[in-house]
Amino acid sequence: DAGVIQSPRHEVTEMGQEVTLRCKPISGHDYLFWYRQTMMRGLELLIYFNNNVPIDDSGMPEDRFSAKMPNASFSTLKIQPSEPRDSAVYFCASRQTGSSYNEQFFGPGTRLTVL
Amino acid sequence: AQSVTQLGSHVSVSEGALVLLRCNYSSSVPPYLFWYVQYPNQGLQLLLKYTTGATLVKGINGFEAEFKKSETSFHLTKPSAHMSDAAEYFCAVSAYNDYKLSFGAGTTVTVRA
């Protein structure tokens, strides 16, 4: 299996622009998680989906952030408009119901820089 | 709610020396505990996990951790450090009935030749 795939790996954009991050979970996994990693706040869970349905979005920082999962093999995290404080590494992770006790498999991350 | 405290943001060890990374957790229900490793510019990789049963858990790359309920700890050890162990290590906790992971702040390990 190719593992969790994220694109792009690096994104540099200017303040005010829309940014879309993409994730393809491992085939057969029914949970998908979006995390943000910063020096100040560490790893934070933003939102997670089960069977393509958002279950908990309490970690989404504000309305500028939105996430969708239109099908079992694709999810997006969108920031509109982007701000410099959104600069971070964004990770996607997936897991499978019935697998080893909440073990999550992480993608390589997208490093976002907002100028 | 679950939370994790990792003691020490940076640890420096000599090659061949013991690696000890400390993790204390807080959980109102039986926890599942994890150690993840992150190499530069990469995602997180699972080192080992504790769910139930044996309290001494062995993972990949020679690492192991011991779950001590009385001390609410899950410290990570490796008897002999290798240069390739230089990375950031994260302890994480989840409730047995929840799917969310709560991560510690991370500990960066450097290995001196």
Short mmCIF file of C-alpha atoms in Angstrom, two decimals:
data_model
loop_
_atom_site.label_atom_id
_atom_site.label_comp_id
_atom_site.label_asym_id
_atom_site.label_seq_id
_atom_site.Cartn_x
_atom_site.Cartn_y
_atom_site.Cartn_z
CA ASP A 1 0.00 0.00 0.00
CA ALA A 2 1.22 3.52 -0.78
CA GLY A 3 0.28 4.87 2.62
CA VAL A 4 -1.47 8.17 3.22
CA ILE A 5 -0.80 10.57 0.37
CA GLN A 6 -0.81 14.33 0.77
CA SER A 7 -0.40 17.07 -1.80
CA PRO A 8 1.19 19.43 -2.23
CA ARG A 9 4.20 18.74 0.00
CA HIS A 10 5.05 22.42 0.12
CA GLU A 11 2.84 25.44 -0.48
CA VAL A 12 3.86 29.07 -0.41
CA THR A 13 1.14 31.64 -0.82
CA GLU A 14 0.37 35.24 -0.05
CA MET A 15 -1.93 36.47 2.64
CA GLY A 16 -5.52 36.57 1.48
CA GLN A 17 -5.20 33.76 -1.03
CA GLU A 18 -7.19 30.54 -0.89
CA VAL A 19 -5.24 27.41 -0.06
CA THR A 20 -6.41 23.83 -0.61
CA LEU A 21 -4.61 20.87 0.90
CA ARG A 22 -5.39 17.37 -0.29
CA CYS A 23 -5.30 13.93 1.27
CA LYS A 24 -5.81 10.39 0.08
CA PRO A 25 -6.21 7.94 2.98
CA ILE A 26 -5.10 4.34 2.94
CA SER A 27 -7.56 2.23 1.00
CA GLY A 28 -10.13 0.63 3.28
CA HIS A 29 -9.59 3.07 6.13
CA ASP A 30 -12.83 4.65 7.28
CA TYR A 31 -11.47 7.34 9.62
CA LEU A 32 -9.60 10.40 8.42
CA PHE A 33 -7.97 13.03 10.63
CA TRP A 34 -6.49 16.45 9.88
CA TYR A 35 -3.78 17.79 12.22
CA ARG A 36 -1.79 21.01 12.35
CA GLN A 37 1.73 21.17 13.76
CA THR A 38 3.33 24.42 14.88
CA MET A 39 6.22 25.23 17.16
CA MET A 40 3.95 27.13 19.52
CA ARG A 41 1.04 24.72 19.80
CA GLY A 42 2.51 21.36 18.82
CA LEU A 43 0.22 18.82 17.14
CA GLU A 44 -3.43 19.77 17.17
CA LEU A 45 -6.36 17.79 15.86
CA LEU A 46 -8.44 20.00 13.59
CA ILE A 47 -11.21 17.69 12.43
CA TYR A 48 -11.94 14.04 11.82
CA PHE A 49 -14.29 12.10 9.58
CA ASN A 50 -15.86 8.67 9.82
CA ASN A 51 -17.26 7.16 6.64
CA ASN A 52 -16.89 10.56 4.95
CA VAL A 53 -18.99 12.32 7.61
CA PRO A 54 -17.40 15.00 9.83
CA ILE A 55 -17.64 13.80 13.42
CA ASP A 56 -15.73 16.40 15.41
CA ASP A 57 -14.61 19.76 14.07
CA SER A 58 -14.06 21.41 17.42
CA GLY A 59 -10.39 21.90 16.63
CA MET A 60 -10.96 23.97 13.51
CA PRO A 61 -9.57 27.36 14.48
CA GLU A 62 -12.10 29.60 12.77
CA ASP A 63 -14.52 29.93 9.90
CA ARG A 64 -11.71 30.51 7.44
CA PHE A 65 -10.99 26.79 7.71
CA SER A 66 -13.19 24.16 6.10
CA ALA A 67 -12.78 20.47 5.36
CA LYS A 68 -14.64 18.09 3.12
CA MET A 69 -14.55 14.42 2.32
CA PRO A 70 -16.61 13.85 -0.83
CA ASN A 71 -15.70 10.16 -1.01
CA ALA A 72 -13.77 7.50 0.85
CA SER A 73 -10.53 8.17 -0.99
CA PHE A 74 -10.24 11.95 -0.91
CA SER A 75 -10.38 14.82 1.53
CA THR A 76 -9.55 18.50 1.34
CA LEU A 77 -8.69 21.14 3.91
CA LYS A 78 -9.31 24.66 2.66
CA ILE A 79 -8.21 27.96 4.13
CA GLN A 80 -9.86 31.07 2.76
CA PRO A 81 -8.55 33.69 3.17
CA SER A 82 -5.15 32.56 4.39
CA GLU A 83 -3.16 34.50 7.00
CA PRO A 84 0.52 34.36 8.03
CA ARG A 85 -0.44 32.70 11.34
CA ASP A 86 -1.76 29.74 9.36
CA SER A 87 1.82 28.83 8.44
CA ALA A 88 2.35 25.31 9.75
CA VAL A 89 2.72 21.69 8.73
CA TYR A 90 -0.63 20.06 8.10
CA PHE A 91 -0.87 16.30 8.49
CA CYS A 92 -3.54 13.91 7.37
CA ALA A 93 -3.92 10.53 9.07
CA SER A 94 -6.23 7.57 8.62
CA ARG A 95 -7.27 4.47 10.51
CA GLN A 96 -9.49 1.49 10.03
CA THR A 97 -12.28 0.37 12.32
CA GLY A 98 -11.24 -2.84 13.99
CA SER A 99 -7.54 -2.19 13.50
CA SER A 100 -5.04 -1.95 16.30
CA TYR A 101 -6.73 0.19 18.91
CA ASN A 102 -6.79 3.68 17.49
CA GLU A 103 -3.53 3.34 15.60
CA GLN A 104 -3.40 6.14 13.07
CA PHE A 105 -1.23 6.21 9.97
CA PHE A 106 0.17 9.60 9.04
CA GLY A 107 0.95 11.17 5.71
CA PRO A 108 4.18 13.09 5.07
CA GLY A 109 2.50 16.45 5.66
CA THR A 110 2.08 19.68 3.75
CA ARG A 111 4.30 22.56 4.81
CA LEU A 112 2.30 25.75 4.33
CA THR A 113 3.93 29.16 4.33
CA VAL A 114 1.71 32.22 4.13
CA LEU A 115 3.63 35.43 3.37
CA ALA B 1 -10.42 14.18 28.78
CA GLN B 2 -6.95 12.86 28.09
CA SER B 3 -3.67 14.73 28.12
CA VAL B 4 0.04 14.00 27.95
CA THR B 5 3.07 15.69 29.45
CA GLN B 6 6.50 14.98 28.04
CA LEU B 7 9.30 15.96 30.37
CA GLY B 8 12.16 17.60 28.56
CA SER B 9 11.86 19.16 25.12
CA HIS B 10 15.42 18.20 24.18
CA VAL B 11 17.52 15.19 25.08
CA SER B 12 21.12 14.73 24.02
CA VAL B 13 22.81 11.35 24.34
CA SER B 14 26.07 9.81 23.24
CA GLU B 15 26.04 7.04 20.70
CA GLY B 16 25.73 3.76 22.55
CA ALA B 17 24.21 5.34 25.66
CA LEU B 18 20.76 4.75 27.11
CA VAL B 19 17.90 6.76 25.67
CA LEU B 20 15.15 7.62 28.17
CA LEU B 21 12.18 9.78 27.19
CA ARG B 22 9.60 10.54 29.84
CA CYS B 23 5.85 10.67 29.35
CA ASN B 24 3.11 11.10 31.92
CA TYR B 25 -0.54 10.93 31.01
CA SER B 26 -3.87 11.93 32.45
CA SER B 27 -6.97 9.98 31.62
CA SER B 28 -10.32 9.48 33.29
CA VAL B 29 -10.78 6.11 31.60
CA PRO B 30 -8.39 3.28 30.72
CA PRO B 31 -5.96 4.75 28.24
CA TYR B 32 -4.36 3.60 25.06
CA LEU B 33 -0.82 4.95 24.86
CA PHE B 34 1.45 5.47 21.89
CA TRP B 35 4.91 6.63 20.99
CA TYR B 36 5.45 8.11 17.55
CA VAL B 37 8.72 9.20 15.92
CA GLN B 38 9.08 12.00 13.40
CA TYR B 39 12.21 12.24 11.29
CA PRO B 40 13.02 15.59 9.67
CA ASN B 41 10.55 16.59 6.98
CA GLN B 42 8.56 13.39 7.40
CA GLY B 43 5.27 12.33 8.91
CA LEU B 44 4.81 10.51 12.18
CA GLN B 45 5.62 6.81 12.39
CA LEU B 46 4.31 4.55 15.12
CA LEU B 47 7.07 3.16 17.36
CA LEU B 48 4.93 1.19 19.77
CA LYS B 49 1.62 1.14 21.56
CA TYR B 50 0.05 -0.06 24.78
CA THR B 51 -3.58 -1.12 24.80
CA THR B 52 -4.14 -3.91 27.30
CA GLY B 53 -2.21 -6.85 28.68
CA ALA B 54 1.54 -6.87 29.12
CA THR B 55 2.77 -3.60 30.52
CA LEU B 56 6.20 -3.79 28.89
CA VAL B 57 5.76 -3.09 25.22
CA LYS B 58 8.42 -3.62 22.58
CA GLY B 59 8.46 -1.62 19.40
CA ILE B 60 10.49 -1.08 16.30
CA ASN B 61 14.16 -0.09 16.16
CA GLY B 62 14.91 -1.53 19.60
CA PHE B 63 12.64 0.79 21.57
CA GLU B 64 10.43 -0.30 24.41
CA ALA B 65 8.11 1.36 26.90
CA GLU B 66 6.55 0.37 30.18
CA PHE B 67 3.04 1.27 31.24
CA LYS B 68 2.91 2.07 34.96
CA LYS B 69 -0.63 2.78 36.03
CA SER B 70 0.32 3.75 39.58
CA GLU B 71 2.67 6.40 38.24
CA THR B 72 0.52 7.32 35.20
CA SER B 73 3.66 6.99 33.12
CA PHE B 74 4.68 5.49 29.80
CA HIS B 75 8.41 6.18 29.48
CA LEU B 76 10.27 5.20 26.31
CA THR B 77 13.72 3.60 26.45
CA LYS B 78 16.38 2.21 24.18
CA PRO B 79 19.47 0.59 25.71
CA SER B 80 21.95 1.82 23.12
CA ALA B 81 21.44 4.94 21.02
CA HIS B 82 22.32 4.99 17.35
CA MET B 83 22.91 8.03 15.19
CA SER B 84 19.78 7.14 13.25
CA ASP B 85 17.68 7.67 16.40
CA ALA B 86 18.04 11.42 16.07
CA ALA B 87 14.46 12.59 15.62
CA GLU B 88 11.50 14.05 17.45
CA TYR B 89 9.44 11.71 19.59
CA PHE B 90 5.82 12.17 20.56
CA CYS B 91 3.86 10.46 23.27
CA ALA B 92 0.10 10.26 22.67
CA VAL B 93 -2.95 9.05 24.57
CA SER B 94 -6.48 8.16 23.65
CA ALA B 95 -9.37 6.79 25.61
CA TYR B 96 -10.24 3.18 24.87
CA ASN B 97 -13.65 4.36 23.64
CA ASP B 98 -12.53 7.36 21.61
CA TYR B 99 -10.78 7.80 18.30
CA LYS B 100 -8.94 11.01 19.02
CA LEU B 101 -5.27 11.13 19.92
CA SER B 102 -3.90 13.78 22.26
CA PHE B 103 -0.21 14.41 21.69
CA GLY B 104 2.50 15.66 23.98
CA ALA B 105 4.70 18.57 22.99
CA GLY B 106 7.43 16.28 21.71
CA THR B 107 11.03 15.57 22.68
CA THR B 108 13.86 16.15 20.24
CA VAL B 109 16.67 13.62 20.54
CA THR B 110 20.16 14.40 19.33
CA VAL B 111 22.85 11.71 19.29
CA ARG B 112 26.50 12.67 19.75
CA ALA B 113 29.20 10.64 18.06
#
